[in-house]
């Protein structure tokens, strides 16, 4: 019989510096608190200081998750860091930096690039190692520092993103608990609607890069919005069907926190009342791969997610990628 795999403990890290909508207006961006709240639901976000990078946040979130799960460094077999804002372009991976800082030895470590869907992709990937018996405990982290990738002259994207990290320890749980089903999806034909154009092997960093801000996030917001709402509802319903469940069985929906209007649209389509939908977007904005583990951590701390309940997660983002995972909470 195959093993049941679940989350043994969660941890999060959010930088202490709060940047409100008023602070963004004060930076000279042509926007307003009213526009941002109305169109996105975001009131403030956390931004790292210059000296902090993605691995710094990831390490703290991981330490907290290990503490909650009561798992020691020597028990972890594998580290997966979902990020699209690594400490270094190319290599070394952020996962290797995290592995070293946590004092993990003889473990595999790799980064996974699926943008805002990254955590669900990484959790699904990590779970396979536990299910097959290849690993006993897998550390999965979603961490992004998109404030450093953002074009701070582009008002339609700079208002959206915040920094943060969330971590989960995966391990075997009792039968009937843990991940019930997951789906991973992609559509590279939509790659151009959300991308960082320069700095990779397609278009190397050059002097023009700086002049055109092409080392920063390029986003066609409306297209991203449309693709997101057109894909995630179907994916989640398919996932529920696979598990023999319906939207009514969901006790808590934990969607990627990209825009309050996307969350409202998706929960409306699924017929879920606000009490069954978790959102913290007003405090943190879009923290990319970190948003779902941070939200899960807060849902547990606030008593909104308790053992035995069905929780559905949905991620979506650049690539285009989207992914869902349905779990029966608890160990
Ligand atoms: O994880 C995935 C990451 N990305 C996303 O999730 C993005 C999804 N998309 C969105 O969240 C929304 O499309 C945005 C929040 C980015 C934009 O909201 P929108 O309602 O789709 O606005 P829009 O792009 O259609 O623009 C409407 C107007 C435009 O002005 P005009 O052309 O009508 O005069 C924009 O220039 O709003 C203007 N605008 C702003 N005005 C004030 C765009 N950004 C701002 C701003 N403040 N920050």
mmCIF file of C-alpha atoms and ligand atoms in Angstrom:
data_model
loop_
_atom_site.group_PDB
_atom_site.id
_atom_site.type_symbol
_atom_site.label_atom_id
_atom_site.label_comp_id
_atom_site.label_asym_id
_atom_site.label_seq_id
_atom_site.Cartn_x
_atom_site.Cartn_y
_atom_site.Cartn_z
ATOM 1 C CA UNK A 1 0.000 0.000 0.000
ATOM 2 C CA UNK A 2 1.362 3.431 -0.850
ATOM 3 C CA UNK A 3 2.255 5.819 1.929
ATOM 4 C CA UNK A 4 0.076 8.835 2.825
ATOM 5 C CA UNK A 5 2.091 12.051 2.721
ATOM 6 C CA UNK A 6 1.216 15.235 4.536
ATOM 7 C CA UNK A 7 2.527 18.406 6.107
ATOM 8 C CA UNK A 8 4.107 17.776 9.522
ATOM 9 C CA UNK A 9 4.808 21.436 10.282
ATOM 10 C CA UNK A 10 4.786 24.880 8.697
ATOM 11 C CA UNK A 11 6.866 28.024 9.162
ATOM 12 C CA UNK A 12 6.879 31.494 7.636
ATOM 13 C CA UNK A 13 9.075 34.546 7.489
ATOM 14 C CA UNK A 14 8.002 38.034 6.524
ATOM 15 C CA UNK A 15 10.449 40.932 6.589
ATOM 16 C CA UNK A 16 9.634 43.473 9.314
ATOM 17 C CA UNK A 17 9.593 46.504 6.977
ATOM 18 C CA UNK A 18 6.000 47.409 6.066
ATOM 19 C CA UNK A 19 5.455 49.400 2.868
ATOM 20 C CA UNK A 20 1.911 50.793 2.721
ATOM 21 C CA UNK A 21 0.089 52.040 -0.355
ATOM 22 C CA UNK A 22 0.665 55.569 0.972
ATOM 23 C CA UNK A 23 4.417 54.830 1.080
ATOM 24 C CA UNK A 24 4.273 53.848 -2.619
ATOM 25 C CA UNK A 25 2.477 57.086 -3.469
ATOM 26 C CA UNK A 26 5.161 58.929 -1.469
ATOM 27 C CA UNK A 27 7.824 57.236 -3.663
ATOM 28 C CA UNK A 28 6.413 59.261 -6.567
ATOM 29 C CA UNK A 29 4.410 56.456 -8.229
ATOM 30 C CA UNK A 30 1.295 57.768 -9.997
ATOM 31 C CA UNK A 31 -1.250 55.726 -8.022
ATOM 32 C CA UNK A 32 -3.480 55.967 -4.949
ATOM 33 C CA UNK A 33 -4.426 53.889 -1.927
ATOM 34 C CA UNK A 34 -8.005 53.872 -3.218
ATOM 35 C CA UNK A 35 -7.040 52.468 -6.661
ATOM 36 C CA UNK A 36 -4.788 49.773 -5.215
ATOM 37 C CA UNK A 37 -7.306 48.624 -2.592
ATOM 38 C CA UNK A 38 -10.187 48.687 -5.069
ATOM 39 C CA UNK A 39 -8.379 46.846 -7.915
ATOM 40 C CA UNK A 40 -6.237 44.429 -5.873
ATOM 41 C CA UNK A 41 -7.288 44.336 -2.199
ATOM 42 C CA UNK A 42 -3.709 45.104 -1.139
ATOM 43 C CA UNK A 43 -3.113 47.654 1.645
ATOM 44 C CA UNK A 44 0.511 46.930 2.491
ATOM 45 C CA UNK A 45 3.324 44.524 1.747
ATOM 46 C CA UNK A 46 6.629 43.524 3.404
ATOM 47 C CA UNK A 47 9.868 44.441 1.682
ATOM 48 C CA UNK A 48 13.375 43.222 2.553
ATOM 49 C CA UNK A 49 16.259 45.537 3.307
ATOM 50 C CA UNK A 50 18.945 45.746 0.624
ATOM 51 C CA UNK A 51 21.207 43.236 2.406
ATOM 52 C CA UNK A 52 18.642 40.425 2.586
ATOM 53 C CA UNK A 53 18.197 37.813 -0.152
ATOM 54 C CA UNK A 54 15.798 34.936 -0.779
ATOM 55 C CA UNK A 55 17.850 32.284 1.061
ATOM 56 C CA UNK A 56 17.909 34.418 4.244
ATOM 57 C CA UNK A 57 14.115 34.367 4.398
ATOM 58 C CA UNK A 58 13.936 30.710 3.382
ATOM 59 C CA UNK A 59 16.280 29.624 6.190
ATOM 60 C CA UNK A 60 14.201 31.318 8.905
ATOM 61 C CA UNK A 61 10.918 29.922 7.553
ATOM 62 C CA UNK A 62 12.512 26.450 7.403
ATOM 63 C CA UNK A 63 13.817 26.646 10.989
ATOM 64 C CA UNK A 64 10.321 27.553 12.182
ATOM 65 C CA UNK A 65 8.764 24.679 10.219
ATOM 66 C CA UNK A 66 11.315 22.224 11.649
ATOM 67 C CA UNK A 67 10.529 23.438 15.165
ATOM 68 C CA UNK A 68 6.761 23.064 14.629
ATOM 69 C CA UNK A 69 7.193 19.596 13.117
ATOM 70 C CA UNK A 70 9.714 18.680 15.823
ATOM 71 C CA UNK A 71 12.044 17.495 13.129
ATOM 72 C CA UNK A 72 15.820 17.770 13.489
ATOM 73 C CA UNK A 73 18.244 18.666 10.730
ATOM 74 C CA UNK A 74 19.617 15.105 10.564
ATOM 75 C CA UNK A 75 16.147 13.739 9.749
ATOM 76 C CA UNK A 76 15.729 15.755 6.531
ATOM 77 C CA UNK A 77 16.548 13.905 3.299
ATOM 78 C CA UNK A 78 15.814 16.478 0.613
ATOM 79 C CA UNK A 79 15.419 20.238 0.196
ATOM 80 C CA UNK A 80 13.337 21.802 -2.563
ATOM 81 C CA UNK A 81 13.205 25.577 -2.824
ATOM 82 C CA UNK A 82 10.509 26.942 -5.112
ATOM 83 C CA UNK A 83 11.692 30.357 -6.200
ATOM 84 C CA UNK A 84 12.020 32.571 -9.234
ATOM 85 C CA UNK A 85 14.127 35.135 -7.418
ATOM 86 C CA UNK A 86 17.163 33.058 -6.422
ATOM 87 C CA UNK A 87 20.155 34.577 -4.613
ATOM 88 C CA UNK A 88 22.248 34.010 -7.759
ATOM 89 C CA UNK A 89 21.235 33.802 -11.422
ATOM 90 C CA UNK A 90 21.925 30.302 -12.716
ATOM 91 C CA UNK A 91 23.953 28.816 -9.902
ATOM 92 C CA UNK A 92 24.482 27.915 -7.137
ATOM 93 C CA UNK A 93 20.896 27.033 -6.365
ATOM 94 C CA UNK A 94 19.244 28.755 -3.443
ATOM 95 C CA UNK A 95 18.429 25.275 -2.107
ATOM 96 C CA UNK A 96 22.157 24.517 -1.675
ATOM 97 C CA UNK A 97 22.642 27.735 0.290
ATOM 98 C CA UNK A 98 19.691 26.833 2.512
ATOM 99 C CA UNK A 99 20.945 23.263 2.983
ATOM 100 C CA UNK A 100 24.305 24.545 4.173
ATOM 101 C CA UNK A 101 22.925 27.214 6.493
ATOM 102 C CA UNK A 102 20.583 24.703 8.129
ATOM 103 C CA UNK A 103 23.477 22.303 8.683
ATOM 104 C CA UNK A 104 21.873 19.536 6.610
ATOM 105 C CA UNK A 105 24.312 16.893 5.395
ATOM 106 C CA UNK A 106 24.079 14.152 2.759
ATOM 107 C CA UNK A 107 20.842 15.515 1.346
ATOM 108 C CA UNK A 108 19.714 16.403 -2.145
ATOM 109 C CA UNK A 109 18.890 20.067 -2.745
ATOM 110 C CA UNK A 110 17.461 21.771 -5.791
ATOM 111 C CA UNK A 111 15.475 24.807 -6.863
ATOM 112 C CA UNK A 112 12.175 24.495 -8.653
ATOM 113 C CA UNK A 113 11.048 27.227 -11.008
ATOM 114 C CA UNK A 114 7.284 27.531 -11.437
ATOM 115 C CA UNK A 115 6.814 31.147 -10.302
ATOM 116 C CA UNK A 116 3.743 31.651 -8.130
ATOM 117 C CA UNK A 117 2.696 28.011 -8.600
ATOM 118 C CA UNK A 118 6.076 26.996 -7.206
ATOM 119 C CA UNK A 119 5.030 25.829 -3.762
ATOM 120 C CA UNK A 120 2.286 23.508 -5.030
ATOM 121 C CA UNK A 121 4.680 22.173 -7.691
ATOM 122 C CA UNK A 122 7.383 21.636 -5.045
ATOM 123 C CA UNK A 123 5.037 20.041 -2.522
ATOM 124 C CA UNK A 124 3.731 17.656 -5.190
ATOM 125 C CA UNK A 125 7.294 16.822 -6.254
ATOM 126 C CA UNK A 126 8.565 16.363 -2.692
ATOM 127 C CA UNK A 127 5.603 14.156 -1.797
ATOM 128 C CA UNK A 128 6.597 11.656 -4.509
ATOM 129 C CA UNK A 129 9.919 11.017 -2.739
ATOM 130 C CA UNK A 130 8.151 10.222 0.531
ATOM 131 C CA UNK A 131 5.465 8.155 -1.144
ATOM 132 C CA UNK A 132 8.026 5.935 -2.877
ATOM 133 C CA UNK A 133 10.065 5.551 0.287
ATOM 134 C CA UNK A 134 13.066 7.286 -1.274
ATOM 135 C CA UNK A 135 12.956 9.952 1.475
ATOM 136 C CA UNK A 136 11.415 10.144 4.924
ATOM 137 C CA UNK A 137 11.282 13.905 5.501
ATOM 138 C CA UNK A 138 11.380 16.535 2.758
ATOM 139 C CA UNK A 139 11.789 20.252 3.376
ATOM 140 C CA UNK A 140 9.775 22.249 0.848
ATOM 141 C CA UNK A 141 10.121 26.018 0.771
ATOM 142 C CA UNK A 142 8.415 28.710 -1.269
ATOM 143 C CA UNK A 143 10.486 31.895 -1.099
ATOM 144 C CA UNK A 144 10.588 34.998 -3.229
ATOM 145 C CA UNK A 145 12.074 38.418 -3.045
ATOM 146 C CA UNK A 146 10.253 40.006 -5.954
ATOM 147 C CA UNK A 147 10.753 43.548 -4.650
ATOM 148 C CA UNK A 148 14.231 43.215 -6.192
ATOM 149 C CA UNK A 149 12.831 42.110 -9.569
ATOM 150 C CA UNK A 150 10.072 44.719 -9.709
ATOM 151 C CA UNK A 151 10.261 47.675 -12.067
ATOM 152 C CA UNK A 152 9.612 50.450 -9.553
ATOM 153 C CA UNK A 153 8.556 52.774 -12.399
ATOM 154 C CA UNK A 154 5.734 50.453 -13.564
ATOM 155 C CA UNK A 155 2.680 51.298 -11.484
ATOM 156 C CA UNK A 156 0.652 48.332 -12.671
ATOM 157 C CA UNK A 157 3.106 45.768 -11.272
ATOM 158 C CA UNK A 158 5.139 47.443 -8.505
ATOM 159 C CA UNK A 159 2.076 47.776 -6.289
ATOM 160 C CA UNK A 160 1.396 44.038 -6.354
ATOM 161 C CA UNK A 161 4.418 42.252 -4.999
ATOM 162 C CA UNK A 162 5.874 41.679 -1.541
ATOM 163 C CA UNK A 163 8.676 39.532 -0.121
ATOM 164 C CA UNK A 164 8.400 36.450 2.086
ATOM 165 C CA UNK A 165 9.023 32.767 2.623
ATOM 166 C CA UNK A 166 6.956 29.812 3.749
ATOM 167 C CA UNK A 167 8.183 26.303 4.514
ATOM 168 C CA UNK A 168 6.656 22.890 5.081
ATOM 169 C CA UNK A 169 8.094 19.606 6.298
ATOM 170 C CA UNK A 170 6.595 16.698 4.382
ATOM 171 C CA UNK A 171 6.506 13.219 5.831
ATOM 172 C CA UNK A 172 4.388 10.122 6.220
ATOM 173 C CA UNK A 173 1.017 10.632 7.923
ATOM 174 C CA UNK A 174 -1.728 8.235 8.951
ATOM 175 C CA UNK A 175 -3.817 6.702 6.147
ATOM 176 C CA UNK A 176 -6.612 9.048 5.052
ATOM 177 C CA UNK A 177 -4.684 12.182 6.009
ATOM 178 C CA UNK A 178 -2.389 14.351 3.880
ATOM 179 C CA UNK A 179 -2.349 14.937 0.137
ATOM 180 C CA UNK A 180 -5.353 13.369 -1.562
ATOM 181 C CA UNK A 181 -4.645 14.547 -5.077
ATOM 182 C CA UNK A 182 -2.577 17.118 -6.976
ATOM 183 C CA UNK A 183 -2.462 18.435 -10.520
ATOM 184 C CA UNK A 184 0.332 20.316 -12.259
ATOM 185 C CA UNK A 185 -0.348 22.320 -15.400
ATOM 186 C CA UNK A 186 1.482 24.574 -17.841
ATOM 187 C CA UNK A 187 0.963 26.598 -20.999
ATOM 188 C CA UNK A 188 4.201 28.053 -22.341
ATOM 189 C CA UNK A 189 2.347 29.740 -25.189
ATOM 190 C CA UNK A 190 1.465 32.384 -22.582
ATOM 191 C CA UNK A 191 5.104 32.862 -21.517
ATOM 192 C CA UNK A 192 5.289 36.425 -22.814
ATOM 193 C CA UNK A 193 2.556 37.876 -20.567
ATOM 194 C CA UNK A 194 4.679 37.659 -17.426
ATOM 195 C CA UNK A 195 8.436 37.510 -17.771
ATOM 196 C CA UNK A 196 11.855 38.933 -17.040
ATOM 197 C CA UNK A 197 13.183 39.514 -20.523
ATOM 198 C CA UNK A 198 16.921 39.975 -20.022
ATOM 199 C CA UNK A 199 19.620 38.281 -18.017
ATOM 200 C CA UNK A 200 19.158 34.725 -19.299
ATOM 201 C CA UNK A 201 20.727 32.962 -22.272
ATOM 202 C CA UNK A 202 18.016 34.176 -24.696
ATOM 203 C CA UNK A 203 18.838 37.818 -24.124
ATOM 204 C CA UNK A 204 21.966 38.419 -22.100
ATOM 205 C CA UNK A 205 22.339 41.319 -19.697
ATOM 206 C CA UNK A 206 23.653 44.370 -21.608
ATOM 207 C CA UNK A 207 23.764 48.133 -21.348
ATOM 208 C CA UNK A 208 20.378 48.323 -23.116
ATOM 209 C CA UNK A 209 18.973 46.086 -20.383
ATOM 210 C CA UNK A 210 19.426 48.855 -17.841
ATOM 211 C CA UNK A 211 18.015 51.512 -20.156
ATOM 212 C CA UNK A 212 14.872 49.471 -20.850
ATOM 213 C CA UNK A 213 14.428 47.957 -17.351
ATOM 214 C CA UNK A 214 14.407 44.549 -19.083
ATOM 215 C CA UNK A 215 15.992 42.905 -16.037
ATOM 216 C CA UNK A 216 12.767 43.615 -14.153
ATOM 217 C CA UNK A 217 9.284 42.100 -14.209
ATOM 218 C CA UNK A 218 7.317 42.674 -17.406
ATOM 219 C CA UNK A 219 3.638 41.958 -16.890
ATOM 220 C CA UNK A 220 0.500 42.254 -18.990
ATOM 221 C CA UNK A 221 -1.779 42.391 -15.984
ATOM 222 C CA UNK A 222 -5.133 41.997 -17.709
ATOM 223 C CA UNK A 223 -3.954 38.947 -19.693
ATOM 224 C CA UNK A 224 -2.538 37.356 -16.550
ATOM 225 C CA UNK A 225 -5.831 37.986 -14.791
ATOM 226 C CA UNK A 226 -7.794 36.350 -17.644
ATOM 227 C CA UNK A 227 -5.578 33.291 -18.003
ATOM 228 C CA UNK A 228 -5.629 32.781 -14.233
ATOM 229 C CA UNK A 229 -9.394 32.852 -13.861
ATOM 230 C CA UNK A 230 -9.903 30.759 -17.002
ATOM 231 C CA UNK A 231 -7.620 27.955 -15.843
ATOM 232 C CA UNK A 232 -7.715 27.497 -12.094
ATOM 233 C CA UNK A 233 -11.402 26.792 -11.548
ATOM 234 C CA UNK A 234 -11.440 23.970 -14.111
ATOM 235 C CA UNK A 235 -8.205 22.556 -12.708
ATOM 236 C CA UNK A 236 -9.545 22.521 -9.178
ATOM 237 C CA UNK A 237 -12.859 20.949 -10.174
ATOM 238 C CA UNK A 238 -10.942 18.259 -12.139
ATOM 239 C CA UNK A 239 -8.765 17.651 -9.111
ATOM 240 C CA UNK A 240 -11.807 17.356 -6.838
ATOM 241 C CA UNK A 241 -13.435 14.940 -9.295
ATOM 242 C CA UNK A 242 -10.328 12.754 -9.273
ATOM 243 C CA UNK A 243 -10.656 12.559 -5.498
ATOM 244 C CA UNK A 244 -14.404 11.869 -5.618
ATOM 245 C CA UNK A 245 -15.087 15.253 -4.014
ATOM 246 C CA UNK A 246 -17.100 18.343 -4.966
ATOM 247 C CA UNK A 247 -16.528 22.051 -4.160
ATOM 248 C CA UNK A 248 -19.023 21.652 -1.279
ATOM 249 C CA UNK A 249 -16.565 19.296 0.399
ATOM 250 C CA UNK A 250 -13.918 22.033 0.691
ATOM 251 C CA UNK A 251 -13.586 23.323 4.261
ATOM 252 C CA UNK A 252 -10.957 25.893 3.348
ATOM 253 C CA UNK A 253 -9.705 27.190 0.004
ATOM 254 C CA UNK A 254 -6.165 28.556 0.175
ATOM 255 C CA UNK A 255 -5.549 30.230 -3.175
ATOM 256 C CA UNK A 256 -2.407 31.995 -4.327
ATOM 257 C CA UNK A 257 -2.696 35.575 -3.109
ATOM 258 C CA UNK A 258 -2.342 37.584 -6.325
ATOM 259 C CA UNK A 259 -5.400 39.816 -6.413
ATOM 260 C CA UNK A 260 -8.478 39.882 -4.176
ATOM 261 C CA UNK A 261 -10.661 40.087 -7.293
ATOM 262 C CA UNK A 262 -9.183 36.837 -8.654
ATOM 263 C CA UNK A 263 -9.826 35.173 -5.287
ATOM 264 C CA UNK A 264 -13.413 36.455 -5.242
ATOM 265 C CA UNK A 265 -14.008 35.292 -8.817
ATOM 266 C CA UNK A 266 -12.650 31.809 -8.159
ATOM 267 C CA UNK A 267 -14.475 31.317 -4.871
ATOM 268 C CA UNK A 268 -17.690 32.651 -6.460
ATOM 269 C CA UNK A 269 -17.428 30.136 -9.316
ATOM 270 C CA UNK A 270 -16.917 27.334 -6.800
ATOM 271 C CA UNK A 271 -19.848 28.565 -4.708
ATOM 272 C CA UNK A 272 -17.702 29.006 -1.603
ATOM 273 C CA UNK A 273 -18.681 31.585 1.039
ATOM 274 C CA UNK A 274 -15.918 33.956 2.331
ATOM 275 C CA UNK A 275 -15.723 31.933 5.568
ATOM 276 C CA UNK A 276 -14.311 29.033 3.518
ATOM 277 C CA UNK A 277 -11.697 31.116 1.705
ATOM 278 C CA UNK A 278 -8.414 32.248 3.222
ATOM 279 C CA UNK A 279 -6.982 35.610 2.253
ATOM 280 C CA UNK A 280 -4.204 37.714 3.743
ATOM 281 C CA UNK A 281 -3.432 39.673 0.580
ATOM 282 C CA UNK A 282 -4.210 42.998 2.220
ATOM 283 C CA UNK A 283 -1.204 42.550 4.555
ATOM 284 C CA UNK A 284 1.397 41.023 2.265
ATOM 285 C CA UNK A 285 0.449 41.540 -1.409
ATOM 286 C CA UNK A 286 1.633 38.836 -3.794
ATOM 287 C CA UNK A 287 4.607 36.981 -2.278
ATOM 288 C CA UNK A 288 4.784 34.606 -5.266
ATOM 289 C CA UNK A 289 5.912 31.071 -4.316
ATOM 290 C CA UNK A 290 5.657 31.993 -0.631
ATOM 291 C CA UNK A 291 2.011 32.994 -0.632
ATOM 292 C CA UNK A 292 0.393 29.566 -0.187
ATOM 293 C CA UNK A 293 2.651 28.238 2.615
ATOM 294 C CA UNK A 294 2.391 31.588 4.437
ATOM 295 C CA UNK A 295 -1.403 31.442 4.106
ATOM 296 C CA UNK A 296 -1.509 27.803 5.290
ATOM 297 C CA UNK A 297 0.659 28.710 8.287
ATOM 298 C CA UNK A 298 -1.659 31.574 9.227
ATOM 299 C CA UNK A 299 -4.813 29.507 8.640
ATOM 300 C CA UNK A 300 -3.510 26.920 11.120
ATOM 301 C CA UNK A 301 -2.411 29.554 13.668
ATOM 302 C CA UNK A 302 -5.795 31.267 13.462
ATOM 303 C CA UNK A 303 -7.627 27.968 13.993
ATOM 304 C CA UNK A 304 -9.237 28.149 10.566
ATOM 305 C CA UNK A 305 -7.630 24.890 9.475
ATOM 306 C CA UNK A 306 -7.905 21.958 11.861
ATOM 307 C CA UNK A 307 -7.197 18.233 11.566
ATOM 308 C CA UNK A 308 -9.720 16.304 9.517
ATOM 309 C CA UNK A 309 -10.687 19.243 7.302
ATOM 310 C CA UNK A 310 -10.345 19.329 3.514
ATOM 311 C CA UNK A 311 -8.083 22.120 2.303
ATOM 312 C CA UNK A 312 -7.691 22.968 -1.385
ATOM 313 C CA UNK A 313 -4.691 24.959 -2.592
ATOM 314 C CA UNK A 314 -4.375 26.557 -6.012
ATOM 315 C CA UNK A 315 -1.320 28.255 -7.424
ATOM 316 C CA UNK A 316 -0.947 30.125 -10.719
ATOM 317 C CA UNK A 317 1.681 32.315 -12.241
ATOM 318 C CA UNK A 318 4.324 32.943 -14.855
ATOM 319 C CA UNK A 319 5.087 30.258 -17.375
ATOM 320 C CA UNK A 320 2.092 30.140 -17.512
ATOM 321 C CA UNK A 321 1.771 27.552 -14.763
ATOM 322 C CA UNK A 322 -1.019 26.466 -12.483
ATOM 323 C CA UNK A 323 -1.322 23.709 -9.933
ATOM 324 C CA UNK A 324 -3.717 22.395 -7.342
ATOM 325 C CA UNK A 325 -3.398 20.177 -4.332
ATOM 326 C CA UNK A 326 -6.153 18.875 -2.100
ATOM 327 C CA UNK A 327 -5.311 17.620 1.369
ATOM 328 C CA UNK A 328 -7.106 16.224 4.355
ATOM 329 C CA UNK A 329 -5.393 18.201 7.057
ATOM 330 C CA UNK A 330 -3.564 16.569 9.928
ATOM 331 C CA UNK A 331 -0.956 13.930 10.614
HETATM 332 O O1 LIG B 1 0.910 35.783 -9.638
HETATM 333 C C1 LIG B 1 0.592 36.359 -10.857
HETATM 334 C C2 LIG B 1 1.058 37.782 -10.828
HETATM 335 N N1 LIG B 1 0.282 38.738 -11.526
HETATM 336 C C3 LIG B 1 -1.044 38.944 -11.355
HETATM 337 O O2 LIG B 1 -1.739 38.277 -10.641
HETATM 338 C C4 LIG B 1 -1.655 40.103 -12.119
HETATM 339 C C5 LIG B 1 -3.112 39.915 -12.426
HETATM 340 N N2 LIG B 1 -3.673 41.158 -12.892
HETATM 341 C C6 LIG B 1 -4.088 42.114 -12.031
HETATM 342 O O3 LIG B 1 -4.022 41.930 -10.818
HETATM 343 C C7 LIG B 1 -4.682 43.368 -12.614
HETATM 344 O O4 LIG B 1 -4.767 43.244 -14.014
HETATM 345 C C8 LIG B 1 -3.869 44.652 -12.257
HETATM 346 C C9 LIG B 1 -4.028 44.964 -10.773
HETATM 347 C C10 LIG B 1 -2.403 44.475 -12.598
HETATM 348 C C11 LIG B 1 -4.421 45.843 -13.047
HETATM 349 O O5 LIG B 1 -5.806 46.001 -12.760
HETATM 350 P P1 LIG B 1 -6.845 46.143 -13.956
HETATM 351 O O6 LIG B 1 -8.150 46.367 -13.330
HETATM 352 O O7 LIG B 1 -6.705 44.941 -14.842
HETATM 353 O O8 LIG B 1 -6.365 47.451 -14.664
HETATM 354 P P2 LIG B 1 -5.888 47.678 -16.179
HETATM 355 O O9 LIG B 1 -4.551 47.072 -16.396
HETATM 356 O O10 LIG B 1 -7.007 47.288 -17.091
HETATM 357 O O11 LIG B 1 -5.762 49.247 -16.212
HETATM 358 C C12 LIG B 1 -6.892 50.106 -16.009
HETATM 359 C C13 LIG B 1 -6.364 51.512 -15.828
HETATM 360 C C14 LIG B 1 -5.327 51.910 -16.874
HETATM 361 O O12 LIG B 1 -5.518 53.277 -17.179
HETATM 362 P P3 LIG B 1 -6.311 53.717 -18.505
HETATM 363 O O13 LIG B 1 -5.540 53.095 -19.640
HETATM 364 O O14 LIG B 1 -7.678 53.154 -18.363
HETATM 365 O O15 LIG B 1 -6.245 55.205 -18.438
HETATM 366 C C15 LIG B 1 -4.024 51.760 -16.143
HETATM 367 O O16 LIG B 1 -3.017 52.606 -16.627
HETATM 368 O O17 LIG B 1 -5.710 51.612 -14.551
HETATM 369 C C16 LIG B 1 -4.421 52.188 -14.749
HETATM 370 N N3 LIG B 1 -3.536 51.692 -13.704
HETATM 371 C C17 LIG B 1 -3.394 52.302 -12.530
HETATM 372 N N4 LIG B 1 -3.932 53.421 -12.022
HETATM 373 C C18 LIG B 1 -3.583 53.760 -10.769
HETATM 374 C C19 LIG B 1 -2.755 50.563 -13.736
HETATM 375 N N5 LIG B 1 -2.091 50.464 -12.573
HETATM 376 C C20 LIG B 1 -2.468 51.522 -11.812
HETATM 377 C C21 LIG B 1 -2.132 51.958 -10.518
HETATM 378 N N6 LIG B 1 -2.716 53.080 -10.034
HETATM 379 N N7 LIG B 1 -1.267 51.275 -9.739
#
